[in-house]
Coordinates of C-alpha atoms and ligand atoms in Angstrom, one line a residue:
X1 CA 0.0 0.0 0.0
X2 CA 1.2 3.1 -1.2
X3 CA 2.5 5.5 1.7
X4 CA 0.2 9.1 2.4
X5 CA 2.5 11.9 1.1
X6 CA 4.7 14.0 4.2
X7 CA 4.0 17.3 4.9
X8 CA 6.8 19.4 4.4
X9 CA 7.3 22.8 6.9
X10 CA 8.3 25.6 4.6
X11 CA 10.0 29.2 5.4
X12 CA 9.5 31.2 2.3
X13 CA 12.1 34.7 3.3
X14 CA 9.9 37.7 1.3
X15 CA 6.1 38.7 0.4
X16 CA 6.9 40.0 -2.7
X17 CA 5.8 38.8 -5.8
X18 CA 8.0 35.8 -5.7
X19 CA 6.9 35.1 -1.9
X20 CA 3.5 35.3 -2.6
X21 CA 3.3 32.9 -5.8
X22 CA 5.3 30.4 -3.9
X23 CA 2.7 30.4 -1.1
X24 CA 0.0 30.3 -3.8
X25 CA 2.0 27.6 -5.4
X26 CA 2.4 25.8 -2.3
X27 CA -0.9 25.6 -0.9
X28 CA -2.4 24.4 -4.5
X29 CA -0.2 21.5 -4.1
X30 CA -1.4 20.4 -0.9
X31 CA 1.3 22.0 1.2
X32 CA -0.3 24.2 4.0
X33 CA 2.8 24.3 6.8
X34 CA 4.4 27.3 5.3
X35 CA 5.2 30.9 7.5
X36 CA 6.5 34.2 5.6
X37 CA 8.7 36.0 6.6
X38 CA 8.8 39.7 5.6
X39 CA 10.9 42.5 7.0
X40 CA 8.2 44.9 6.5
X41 CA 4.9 45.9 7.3
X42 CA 3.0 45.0 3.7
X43 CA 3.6 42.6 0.9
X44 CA 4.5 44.1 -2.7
X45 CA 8.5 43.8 -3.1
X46 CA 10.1 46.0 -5.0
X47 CA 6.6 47.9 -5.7
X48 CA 6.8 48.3 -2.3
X49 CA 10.2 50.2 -1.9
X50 CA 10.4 52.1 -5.1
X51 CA 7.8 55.0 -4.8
X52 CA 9.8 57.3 -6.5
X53 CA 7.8 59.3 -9.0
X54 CA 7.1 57.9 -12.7
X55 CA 7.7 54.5 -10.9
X56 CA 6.3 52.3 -13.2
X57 CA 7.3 48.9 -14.9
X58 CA 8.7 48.7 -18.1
X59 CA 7.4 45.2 -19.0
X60 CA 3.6 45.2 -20.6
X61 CA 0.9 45.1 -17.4
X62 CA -0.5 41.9 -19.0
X63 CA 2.7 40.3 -19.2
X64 CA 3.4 41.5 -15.2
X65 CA 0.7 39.6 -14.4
X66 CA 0.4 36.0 -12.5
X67 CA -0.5 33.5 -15.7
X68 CA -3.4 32.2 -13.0
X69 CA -4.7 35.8 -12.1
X70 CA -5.2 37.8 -15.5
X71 CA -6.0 41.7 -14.2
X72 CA -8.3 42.7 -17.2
X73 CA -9.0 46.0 -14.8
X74 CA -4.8 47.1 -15.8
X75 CA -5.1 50.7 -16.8
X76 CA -2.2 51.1 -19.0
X77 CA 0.0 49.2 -21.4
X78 CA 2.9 49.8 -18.9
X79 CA 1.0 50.2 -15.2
X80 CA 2.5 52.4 -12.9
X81 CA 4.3 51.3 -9.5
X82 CA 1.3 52.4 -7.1
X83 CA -1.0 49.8 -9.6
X84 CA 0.9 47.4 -9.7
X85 CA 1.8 47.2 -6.0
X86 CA -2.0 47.1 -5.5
X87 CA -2.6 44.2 -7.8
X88 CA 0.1 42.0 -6.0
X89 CA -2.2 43.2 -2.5
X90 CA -5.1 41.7 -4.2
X91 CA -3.5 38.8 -4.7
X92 CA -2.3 38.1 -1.6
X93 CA -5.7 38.7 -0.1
X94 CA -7.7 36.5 -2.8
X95 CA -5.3 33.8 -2.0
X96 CA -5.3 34.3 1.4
X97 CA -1.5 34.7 1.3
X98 CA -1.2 36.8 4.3
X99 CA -2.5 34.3 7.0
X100 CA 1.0 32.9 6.5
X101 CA 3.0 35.9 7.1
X102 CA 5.0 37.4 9.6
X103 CA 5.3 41.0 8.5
X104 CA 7.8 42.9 10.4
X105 CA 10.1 40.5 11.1
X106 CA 13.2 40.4 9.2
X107 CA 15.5 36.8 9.1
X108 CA 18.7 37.2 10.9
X109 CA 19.9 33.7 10.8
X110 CA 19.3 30.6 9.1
X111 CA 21.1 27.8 9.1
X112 CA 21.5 23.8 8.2
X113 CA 21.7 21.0 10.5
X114 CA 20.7 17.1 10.4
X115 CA 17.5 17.7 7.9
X116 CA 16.4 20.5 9.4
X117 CA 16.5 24.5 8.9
X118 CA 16.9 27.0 12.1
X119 CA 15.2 30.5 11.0
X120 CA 15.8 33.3 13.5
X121 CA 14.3 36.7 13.2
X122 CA 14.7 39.8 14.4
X123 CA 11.4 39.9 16.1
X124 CA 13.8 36.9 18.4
X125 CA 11.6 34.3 17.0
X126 CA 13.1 30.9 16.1
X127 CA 11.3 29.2 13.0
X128 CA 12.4 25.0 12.5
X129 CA 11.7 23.9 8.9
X130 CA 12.1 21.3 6.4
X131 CA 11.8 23.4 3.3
X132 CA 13.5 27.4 3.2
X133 CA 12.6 28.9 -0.1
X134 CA 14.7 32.5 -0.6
X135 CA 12.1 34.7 -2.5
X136 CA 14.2 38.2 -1.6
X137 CA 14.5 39.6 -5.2
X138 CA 17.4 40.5 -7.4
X139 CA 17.5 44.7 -7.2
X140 CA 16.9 44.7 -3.3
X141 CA 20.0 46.8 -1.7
X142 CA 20.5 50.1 -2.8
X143 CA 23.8 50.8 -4.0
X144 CA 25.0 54.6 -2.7
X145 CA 28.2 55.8 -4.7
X146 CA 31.2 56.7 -3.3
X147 CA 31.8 60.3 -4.6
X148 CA 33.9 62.1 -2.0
X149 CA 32.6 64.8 0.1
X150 CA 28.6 63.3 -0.2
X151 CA 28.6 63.0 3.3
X152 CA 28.7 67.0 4.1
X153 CA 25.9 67.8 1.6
X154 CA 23.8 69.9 3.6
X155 CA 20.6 69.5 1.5
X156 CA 17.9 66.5 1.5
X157 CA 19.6 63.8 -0.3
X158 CA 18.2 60.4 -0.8
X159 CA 18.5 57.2 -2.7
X160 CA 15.7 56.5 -5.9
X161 CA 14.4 53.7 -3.9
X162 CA 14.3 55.5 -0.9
X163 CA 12.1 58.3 -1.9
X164 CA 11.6 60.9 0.7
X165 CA 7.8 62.0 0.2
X166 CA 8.4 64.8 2.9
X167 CA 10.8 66.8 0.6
X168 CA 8.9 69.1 -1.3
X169 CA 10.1 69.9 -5.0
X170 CA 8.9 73.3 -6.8
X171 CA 9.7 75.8 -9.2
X172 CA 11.9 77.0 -6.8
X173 CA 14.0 73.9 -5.9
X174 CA 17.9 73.1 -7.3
X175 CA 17.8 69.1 -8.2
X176 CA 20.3 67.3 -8.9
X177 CA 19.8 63.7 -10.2
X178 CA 22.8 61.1 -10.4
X179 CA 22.6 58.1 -12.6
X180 CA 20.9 57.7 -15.7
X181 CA 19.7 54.3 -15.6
X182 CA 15.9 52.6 -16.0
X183 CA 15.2 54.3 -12.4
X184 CA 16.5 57.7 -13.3
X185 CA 14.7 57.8 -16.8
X186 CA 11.1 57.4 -15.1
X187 CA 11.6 59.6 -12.4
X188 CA 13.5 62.9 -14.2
X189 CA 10.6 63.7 -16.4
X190 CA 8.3 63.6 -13.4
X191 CA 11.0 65.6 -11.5
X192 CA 11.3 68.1 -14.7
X193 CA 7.5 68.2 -15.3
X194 CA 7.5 70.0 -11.1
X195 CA 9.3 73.0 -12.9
X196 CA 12.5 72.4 -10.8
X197 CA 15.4 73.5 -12.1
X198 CA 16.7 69.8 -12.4
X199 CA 20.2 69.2 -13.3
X200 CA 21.3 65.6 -14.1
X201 CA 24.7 64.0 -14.0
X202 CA 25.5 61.4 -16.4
X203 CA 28.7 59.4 -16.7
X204 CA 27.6 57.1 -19.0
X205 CA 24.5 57.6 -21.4
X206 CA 22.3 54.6 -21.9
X207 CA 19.7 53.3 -25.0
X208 CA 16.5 53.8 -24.8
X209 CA 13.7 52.7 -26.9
X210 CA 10.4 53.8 -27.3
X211 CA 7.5 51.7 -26.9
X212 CA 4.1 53.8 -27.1
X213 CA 2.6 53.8 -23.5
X214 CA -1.5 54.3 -23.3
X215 CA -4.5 54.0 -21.2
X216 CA -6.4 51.5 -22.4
X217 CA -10.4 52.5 -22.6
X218 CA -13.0 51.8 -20.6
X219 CA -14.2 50.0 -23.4
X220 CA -11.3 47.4 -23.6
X221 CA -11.1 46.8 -20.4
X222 CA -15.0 45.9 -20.8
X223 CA -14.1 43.8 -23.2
X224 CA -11.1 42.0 -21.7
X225 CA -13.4 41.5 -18.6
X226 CA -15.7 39.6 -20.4
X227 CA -13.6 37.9 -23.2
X228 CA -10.9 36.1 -20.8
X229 CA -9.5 35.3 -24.4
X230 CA -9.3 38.7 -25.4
X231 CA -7.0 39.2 -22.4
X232 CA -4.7 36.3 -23.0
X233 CA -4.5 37.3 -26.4
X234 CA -2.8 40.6 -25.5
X235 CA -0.8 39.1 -22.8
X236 CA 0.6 36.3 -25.4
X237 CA 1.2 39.1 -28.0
X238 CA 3.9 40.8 -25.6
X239 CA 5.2 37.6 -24.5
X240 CA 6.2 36.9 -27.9
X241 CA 7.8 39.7 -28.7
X242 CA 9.5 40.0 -25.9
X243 CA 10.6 36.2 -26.5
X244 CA 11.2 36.4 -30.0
X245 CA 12.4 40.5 -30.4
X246 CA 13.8 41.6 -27.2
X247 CA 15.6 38.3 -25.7
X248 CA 17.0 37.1 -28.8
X249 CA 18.2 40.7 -30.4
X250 CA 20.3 40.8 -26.5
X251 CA 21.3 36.8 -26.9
X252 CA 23.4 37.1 -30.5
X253 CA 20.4 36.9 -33.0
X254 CA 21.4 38.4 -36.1
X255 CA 18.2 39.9 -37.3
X256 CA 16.8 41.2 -33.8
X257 CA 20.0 42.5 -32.7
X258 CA 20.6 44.7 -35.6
X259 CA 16.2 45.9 -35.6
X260 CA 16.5 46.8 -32.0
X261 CA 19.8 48.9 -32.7
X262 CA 18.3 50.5 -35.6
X263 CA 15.4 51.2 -33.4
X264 CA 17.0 52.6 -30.6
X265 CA 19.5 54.9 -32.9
X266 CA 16.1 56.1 -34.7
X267 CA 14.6 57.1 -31.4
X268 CA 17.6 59.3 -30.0
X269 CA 17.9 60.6 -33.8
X270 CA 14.0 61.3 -33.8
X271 CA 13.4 62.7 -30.7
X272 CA 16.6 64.9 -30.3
X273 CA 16.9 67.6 -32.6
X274 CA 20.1 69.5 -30.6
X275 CA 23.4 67.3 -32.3
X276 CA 25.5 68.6 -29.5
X277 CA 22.8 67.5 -26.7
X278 CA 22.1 64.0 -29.0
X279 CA 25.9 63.3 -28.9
X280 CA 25.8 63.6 -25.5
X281 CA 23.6 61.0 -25.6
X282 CA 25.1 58.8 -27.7
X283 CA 26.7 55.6 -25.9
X284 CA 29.8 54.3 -27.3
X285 CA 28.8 50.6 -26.8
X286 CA 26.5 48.6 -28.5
X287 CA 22.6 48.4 -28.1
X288 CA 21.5 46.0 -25.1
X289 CA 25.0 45.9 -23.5
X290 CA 22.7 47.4 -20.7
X291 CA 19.7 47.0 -19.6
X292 CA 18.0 48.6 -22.9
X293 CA 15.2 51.2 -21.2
X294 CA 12.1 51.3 -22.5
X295 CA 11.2 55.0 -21.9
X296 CA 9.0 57.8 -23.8
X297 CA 9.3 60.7 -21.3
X298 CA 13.1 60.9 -20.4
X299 CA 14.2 62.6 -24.5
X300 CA 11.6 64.7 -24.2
X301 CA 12.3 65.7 -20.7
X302 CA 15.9 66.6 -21.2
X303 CA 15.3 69.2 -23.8
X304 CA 13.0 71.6 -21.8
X305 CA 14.8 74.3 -20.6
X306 CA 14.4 73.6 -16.8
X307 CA 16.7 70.9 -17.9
X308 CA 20.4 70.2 -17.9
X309 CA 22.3 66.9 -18.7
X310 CA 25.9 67.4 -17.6
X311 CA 28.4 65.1 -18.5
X312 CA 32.0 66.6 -17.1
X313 CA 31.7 63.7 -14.5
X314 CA 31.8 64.3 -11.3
X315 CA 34.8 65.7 -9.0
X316 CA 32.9 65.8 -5.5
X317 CA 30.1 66.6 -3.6
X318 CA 29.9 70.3 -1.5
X319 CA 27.8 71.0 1.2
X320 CA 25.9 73.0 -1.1
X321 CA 26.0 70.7 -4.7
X322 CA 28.5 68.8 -6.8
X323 CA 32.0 70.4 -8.4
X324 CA 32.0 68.7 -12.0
X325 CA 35.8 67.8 -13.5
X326 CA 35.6 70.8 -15.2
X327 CA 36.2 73.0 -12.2
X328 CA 32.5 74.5 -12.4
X329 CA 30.0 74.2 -8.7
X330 CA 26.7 73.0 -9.5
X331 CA 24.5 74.8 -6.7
X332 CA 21.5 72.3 -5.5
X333 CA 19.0 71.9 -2.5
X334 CA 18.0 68.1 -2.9
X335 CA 20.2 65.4 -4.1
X336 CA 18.6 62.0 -5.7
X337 CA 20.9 59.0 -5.9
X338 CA 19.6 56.7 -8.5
X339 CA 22.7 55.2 -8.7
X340 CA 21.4 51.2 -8.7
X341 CA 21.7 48.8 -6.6
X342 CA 24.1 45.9 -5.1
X343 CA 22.8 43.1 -7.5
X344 CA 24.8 40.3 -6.1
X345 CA 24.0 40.0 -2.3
X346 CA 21.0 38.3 -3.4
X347 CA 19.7 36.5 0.3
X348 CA 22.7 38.5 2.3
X349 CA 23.3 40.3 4.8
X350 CA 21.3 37.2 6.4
X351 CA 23.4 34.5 7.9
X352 CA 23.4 31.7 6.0
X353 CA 24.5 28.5 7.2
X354 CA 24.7 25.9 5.2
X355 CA 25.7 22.2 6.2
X356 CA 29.1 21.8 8.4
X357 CA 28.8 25.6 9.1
X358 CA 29.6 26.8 5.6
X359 CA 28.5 30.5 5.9
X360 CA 27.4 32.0 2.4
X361 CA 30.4 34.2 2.1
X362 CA 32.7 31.6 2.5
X363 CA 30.6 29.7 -0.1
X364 CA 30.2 32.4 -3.1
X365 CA 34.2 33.5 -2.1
X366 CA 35.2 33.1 -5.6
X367 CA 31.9 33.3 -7.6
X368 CA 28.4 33.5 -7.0
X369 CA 27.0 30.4 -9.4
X370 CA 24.1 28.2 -8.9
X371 CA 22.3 25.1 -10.4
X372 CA 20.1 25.9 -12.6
X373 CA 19.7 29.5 -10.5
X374 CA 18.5 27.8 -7.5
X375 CA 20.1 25.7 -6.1
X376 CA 23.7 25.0 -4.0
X377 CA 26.0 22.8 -2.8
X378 CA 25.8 22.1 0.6
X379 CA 22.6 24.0 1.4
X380 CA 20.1 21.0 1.3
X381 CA 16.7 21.7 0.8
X382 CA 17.0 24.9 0.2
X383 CA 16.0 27.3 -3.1
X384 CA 17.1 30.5 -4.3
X385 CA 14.8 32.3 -6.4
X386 CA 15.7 34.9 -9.1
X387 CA 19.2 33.7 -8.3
X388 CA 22.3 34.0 -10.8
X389 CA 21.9 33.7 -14.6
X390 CA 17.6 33.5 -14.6
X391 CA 16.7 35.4 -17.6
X392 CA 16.6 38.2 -16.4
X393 CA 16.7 40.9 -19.3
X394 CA 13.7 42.8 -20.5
X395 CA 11.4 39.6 -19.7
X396 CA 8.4 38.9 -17.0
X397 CA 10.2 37.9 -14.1
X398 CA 6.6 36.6 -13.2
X399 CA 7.3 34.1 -15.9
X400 CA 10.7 33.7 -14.4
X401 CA 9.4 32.8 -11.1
X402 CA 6.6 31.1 -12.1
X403 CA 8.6 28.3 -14.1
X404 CA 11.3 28.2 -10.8
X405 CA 8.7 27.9 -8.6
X406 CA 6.6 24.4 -10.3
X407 CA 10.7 23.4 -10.4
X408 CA 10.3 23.6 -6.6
X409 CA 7.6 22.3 -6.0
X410 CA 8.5 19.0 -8.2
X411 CA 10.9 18.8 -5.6
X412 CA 9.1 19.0 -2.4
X413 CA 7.1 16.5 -3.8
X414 CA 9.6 14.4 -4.4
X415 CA 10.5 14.8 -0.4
X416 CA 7.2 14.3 0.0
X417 CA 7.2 10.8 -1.6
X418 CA 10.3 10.1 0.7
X419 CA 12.1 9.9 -2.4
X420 CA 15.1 11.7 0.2
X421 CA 15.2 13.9 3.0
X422 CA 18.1 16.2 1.8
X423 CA 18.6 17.4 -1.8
X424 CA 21.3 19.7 -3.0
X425 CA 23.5 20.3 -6.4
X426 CA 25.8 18.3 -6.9
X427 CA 29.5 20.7 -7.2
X428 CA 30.0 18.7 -10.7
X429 CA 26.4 20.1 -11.6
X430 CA 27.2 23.5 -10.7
X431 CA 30.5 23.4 -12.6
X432 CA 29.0 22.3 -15.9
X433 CA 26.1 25.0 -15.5
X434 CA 28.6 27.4 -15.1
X435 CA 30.4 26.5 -17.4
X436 CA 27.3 25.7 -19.9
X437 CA 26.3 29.6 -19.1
X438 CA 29.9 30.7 -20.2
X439 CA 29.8 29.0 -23.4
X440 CA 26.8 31.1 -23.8
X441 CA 27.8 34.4 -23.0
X442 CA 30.5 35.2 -25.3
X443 CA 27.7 36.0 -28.6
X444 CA 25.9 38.2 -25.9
X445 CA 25.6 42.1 -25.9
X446 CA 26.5 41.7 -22.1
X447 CA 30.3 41.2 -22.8
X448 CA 29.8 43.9 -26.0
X449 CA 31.8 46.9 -24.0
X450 CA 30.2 48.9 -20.9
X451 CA 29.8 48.7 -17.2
X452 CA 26.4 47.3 -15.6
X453 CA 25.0 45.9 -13.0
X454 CA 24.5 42.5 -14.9
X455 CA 28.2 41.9 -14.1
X456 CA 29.9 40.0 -11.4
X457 CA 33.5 40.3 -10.4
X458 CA 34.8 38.8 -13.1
X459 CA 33.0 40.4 -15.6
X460 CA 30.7 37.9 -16.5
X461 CA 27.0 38.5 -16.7
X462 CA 24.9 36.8 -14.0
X463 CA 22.0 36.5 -16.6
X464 CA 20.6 33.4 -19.3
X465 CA 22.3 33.5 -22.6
X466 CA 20.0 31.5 -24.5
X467 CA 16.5 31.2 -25.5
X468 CA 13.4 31.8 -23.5
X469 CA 11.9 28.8 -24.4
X470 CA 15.4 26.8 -23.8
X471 CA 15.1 27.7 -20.0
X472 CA 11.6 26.6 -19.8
X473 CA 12.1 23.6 -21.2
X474 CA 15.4 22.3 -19.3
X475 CA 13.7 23.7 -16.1
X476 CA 10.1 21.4 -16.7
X477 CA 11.5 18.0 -14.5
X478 CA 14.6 17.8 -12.3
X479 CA 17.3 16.2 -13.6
X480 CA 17.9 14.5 -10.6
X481 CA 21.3 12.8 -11.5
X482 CA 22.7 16.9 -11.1
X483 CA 21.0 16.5 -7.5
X484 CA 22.3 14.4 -4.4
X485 CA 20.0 13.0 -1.9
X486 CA 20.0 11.8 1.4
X487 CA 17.8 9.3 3.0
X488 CA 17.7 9.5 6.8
X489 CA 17.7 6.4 8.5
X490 CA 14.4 6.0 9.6
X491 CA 13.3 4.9 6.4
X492 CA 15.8 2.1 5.5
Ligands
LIG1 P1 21.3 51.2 -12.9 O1 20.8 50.7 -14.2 O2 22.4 50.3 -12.3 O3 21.8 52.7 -13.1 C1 22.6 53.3 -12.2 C2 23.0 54.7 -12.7 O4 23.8 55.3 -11.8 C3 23.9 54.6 -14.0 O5 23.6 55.6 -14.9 C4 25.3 54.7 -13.4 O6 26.2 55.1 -14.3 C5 25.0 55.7 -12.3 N1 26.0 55.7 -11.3 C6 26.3 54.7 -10.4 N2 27.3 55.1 -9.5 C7 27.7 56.3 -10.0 C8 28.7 57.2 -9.5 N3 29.5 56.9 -8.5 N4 28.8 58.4 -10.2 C9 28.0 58.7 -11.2 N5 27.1 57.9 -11.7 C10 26.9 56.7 -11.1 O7 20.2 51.3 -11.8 P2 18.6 51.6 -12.0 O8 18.4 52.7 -12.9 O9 18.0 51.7 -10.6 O10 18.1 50.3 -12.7 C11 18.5 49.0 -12.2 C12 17.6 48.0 -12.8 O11 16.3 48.1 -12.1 C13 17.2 48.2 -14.2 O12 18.2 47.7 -15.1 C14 16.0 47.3 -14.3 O13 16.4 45.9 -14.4 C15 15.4 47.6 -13.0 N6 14.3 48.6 -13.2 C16 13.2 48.3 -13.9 C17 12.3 49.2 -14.1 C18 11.1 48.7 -14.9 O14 10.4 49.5 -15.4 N7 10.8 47.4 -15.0 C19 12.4 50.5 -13.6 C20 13.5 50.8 -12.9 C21 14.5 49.9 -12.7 P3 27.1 54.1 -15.2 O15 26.2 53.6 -16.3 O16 28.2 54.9 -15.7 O17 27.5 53.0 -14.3

C-alpha cells in the first residue's frame, strides 16, 4: 500500500511577488505548513520600496501579471508602480496569502543542520523547517556611490528607492539627479514636469527605446473582462515579442539584434533635434550591453529648458551641490541617488549557514554560481529564487518565477514521496552549468563593451544567454542525476 505523502514545513524569506506565488503555489499543491517571513509591514517587493515618482514597470501590465490571475482591470499598457503594488495586494488577499506571514520580522539567521533548517528573526523568534525557499528579489539593496565629500551635503539627499515623500520639490528647488539608468529615466521627467530647475549628472549615457505607452479604454477593459480570451491574447502578443524580439536581439540573433539597434539609434535621432545634446547621448557601446530602457518621457524631458544633462563627470560633492571635473559648482538643494543597486548580495546580509557551518560568504568567495539558478552545494533543501543567470533581461520575471517555482515544488514533492530527506547540487552540476552559461555568454551584448549591474566580479554577466523557451524547457522535470539526496535512516 502506497505511503500518504509527508507534509513538508516551509519558510518562504519575502512577500513579494516571488513570496507570494510560492505560497499560492504551495498551498495548490497540498502544502499548507508554510510561514512568511517579511521585514516589512506590507507585501509588494520592490513595488513596495520604489515609490519614487514615474515608478512604473517597463514590462507590458499583462505580461506583469500572475498566468493564473489575468487583471483585465490594468489601466495602461505599462501600469504604474502604485498599480501594480495594489494588484500583487489583491492577490495576496484573494489567496489568502497573508494568513501565512509574519510582516515585520526580518531573518537574521538561518542555518542547516541534520534535515532540518533553524530561521531566526529579528522579532527573536526561532522558525524549524524542512523546506526554506529564498524569494528576496534581485534589485533589493540600494547601492550609494562613493563620490567624495557626499557625506557633508547639507541638503535632502536620498537614494531613488528610498524616496523621501516629505521633501517638497517646486519651481523653486535646485535638483540634482545622479545616474541615468531605468530608475533615473522614469523619475527625471516627473521631477522636470515639477518646474525644478533639475540638473542631471550622467557618466555614462544609456539606449533607450520607445514603446508607445497608453491607457487602455474603458471600453477594452470591458471587453477583456468579459472575453478572458481577449486578455490572454494581448498578454501572449507581448510575451512573444519580448521572447522572440527583445531576448533574442540581446542573446546574438542576427536579425533582432541589428532591428533593436536601428530602433534605438532612430529614437535618439527622432526625438533629439540638438546634435550637441544628441551626442551627449550617444553611448559608445553597443545596443543592449545594458539594460536597454524602455522609456517615452526621459528625451523629451531633457530638452526643456528647466533641464540640464551634464556630462563633465563628477569631482565631489559640496555642502551646497556637486563640483564637476571641469572646475565648475553646481548649486543644489535636494540630491537624488539613482545610482542602482548591489545586484549580487541576493539572500545577504542574512546568515546563511549551510551544512558543516559553511557561511554563504565563505561559499560564493570566488563566484556566485548556482544550479540551474536555484540551487547549491551544501545548502540542502534549500532554493534560491531569481538567483544568478535566470533570464533576467527585458522579460516577466513573473514568468521567471513562475517556471522556478513548479521546479520547486516538483521537488518538495519528491520529499514528499520520501524519495530523500536532503537534496542539493551536486558541485559537478554546478561546474557544468557554469560552465554551460559561459559558453553562452560570449555572442551576448552583455560582454559587448560597458559597465552594468549585470556583471559580477569577473566580468561575466549573472543572466541566461540562450532562449526563453530553452530555459523553460530544461527547467520542466529535475534532472535529478545533477541533484544528491540523502535518505535519513528512519526509512531504511
Ligand atoms: P542602474 O541601471 O544600475 O543605473 C545606475 C546609474 O547610476 C547609472 O547611470 C550609473 O552610471 C550611475 N552611477 C552609479 N554610480 C555612480 C557614480 N558613482 N557616479 C556617477 N554615476 C553613477 O540602476 P537603476 O536605474 O536603478 O536600474 C536598475 C535596474 O532596475 C534596471 O536595469 C532594471 O532591471 C530595474 N528597473 C526596472 C524598471 C522597470 O520599469 N521594470 C524600472 C526601474 C528599474 P554608469 O552607467 O556609468 O555605471
Amino acid at each position: 500500500m502506497s505511503q500518504a505523502k509527508r507534509n513538508p514545513s516551509v519558510v518562504i524569506i519575502g512577500a513579494g511577488m516571488t513570496g507570494i506565488l510560492m505560497t499560492i503555489k504551495l498551498r495548490k499543491a497540498g502544502i499548507n505548513d508554510i510561514i512568511v517571513l517579511e521585514k516589512k509591514e506590507c507585501v509588494g517587493g520592490t513595488w513596495r520600496e520604489n515609490t519614487y515618482p514615474g515608478a512604473a514597470c517597463d514590462v507590458p501590465s499583462h505580461m506583469y501579471t500572475y498566468s493564473f490571475e489575468p487583471n483585465p482591470r490594468w489601466s495602461r499598457f505599462f501600469a504604474k508602480g502604485p498599480e501594480i503594488k495594489a494588484y500583487f495586494e489583491h492577490v495576496a488577499d484573494k489567496y489568502d496569502v497573508k494568513r501565512h506571514i509574519r510582516f515585520n520580522e526580518t531573518v537574521s539567521d538561518a542555518r542547516y543542520d541534520h534535515g532540518k533548517w533553524t530561521v531566526k528573526t529579528s522579532q527573536d523568534q526561532t522558525y524549524i523547517a524542512d523546506f526554506i525557499i529564498c524569494a528576496t528579489g534581485i534589485l533589493h539593496h540600494p547601492k550609494f556611490p562613493e563620490i567624495p565629500g557626499i557625506e557633508t551635503f547639507k541638503g535632502a539627499m536620498f537614494h531613488t528607492a528610498e524616496w523621501d515623500h516629505d521633501v517638497e520639490i517646486s519651481e523653486l528647488t535646485r535638483v540634482g539627479v545622479v545616474g541615468t539608468g531605468s530608475t533615473a529615466a522614469q523619475a527625471i521627467p516627473e521631477l522636470i514636469n515639477t518646474g525644478a530647475k533639475v540638473s542631471v549628472f550622467q557618466r555614462t549615457p544609456q539606449w533607450l527605446m520607445h514603446i508607445p505607452d497608453f491607457a487602455f479604454s474603458s471600453s477594452m477593459k470591458k471587453m477583456m473582462t468579459r472575453y478572458p480570451s481577449v486578455t490572454k491574447l494581448h498578454r501572449n502578443a507581448g510575451k512573444f515579442f519580448l521572447e522572440h524580439f527583445f531576448t533574442k536581439a540581446v542573446t546574438g540573433h542576427f536579425l533582432q539584434k541589428h532591428l533593436l539597434n536601428f530602433l534605438c539609434n532612430a529614437n535618439l535621432k527622432l526625438s533629439v533635434k540638438d546634435k550637441v545634446l544628441r551626442k551627449k547621448l550617444t553611448p559608445n557601446y553597443q545596443v543592449g550591453c545594458k539594460r536597454v530602457i524602455i522609456n517615452t518621457t526621459f528625451y523629451k524631458g531633457i530638452q526643456q529648458p528647466n533641464a540640464e544633462l551634464i556630462t563633465e563627470g563628477i569631482e565631489r560633492i559640496t555642502e551646497t551641490g556637486i563640483i564637476t571635473k571641469d572646475g565648475k559648482h553646481h548649486d543644489l538643494d535636494v540630491l537624488v541617488l539613482s545610482t542602482g543597486f548591489n545586484a549580487f548580495n541576493f539572500m545577504r546580509p542574512m546568515n546563511l549557514v549551510g551544512r558543516d557551518n559553511l557561511h554563504i560568504d565563505k561559499a560564493w568567495e570566488h563566484k556566485i554560481k548556482a544550479y540551474r539558478s536555484m540551487m547549491l552545494t551544501d545548502y540542502p533543501n534549500f532554493f534560491l529564487m531569481l538567483g544568478p543567470n535566470t533570464p533576467i533581461g527585458n522579460f516577466s520575471v513573473i514568468a521567471m518565477s513562475e517556471v522556478q517555482g513548479d521546479y520547486v515544488v516538483k521537488m518538495i514533492d519528491k520529499w514528499r514521496d520520501r524519495e530523500f530527506d536532503e537534496c542539493e547540487a551536486r558541485q559537478s552540476a554546478i561546474d557544468d552549468f557554469n560552465a554551460y552559461i559561459k559558453a553562452g555568454l560570449t555572442g551576448t551584448s552583455w560582454v559587448g563593451g560597458c559597465q552594468s549591474w549585470y556583471l559580477d566580479a569577473d566580468g561575466d554577466p549573472i543572466l541566461w544567454p540562450y532562449t526563453w523557451q530553452r530555459w523553460v524547457d530544461e527547467m520542466k522535470e529535475p534532472q535529478m542525476e545533477h541533484i544528491n539526496t540523502v535518505q535519513h535512516k528512519h526509512h531504511a
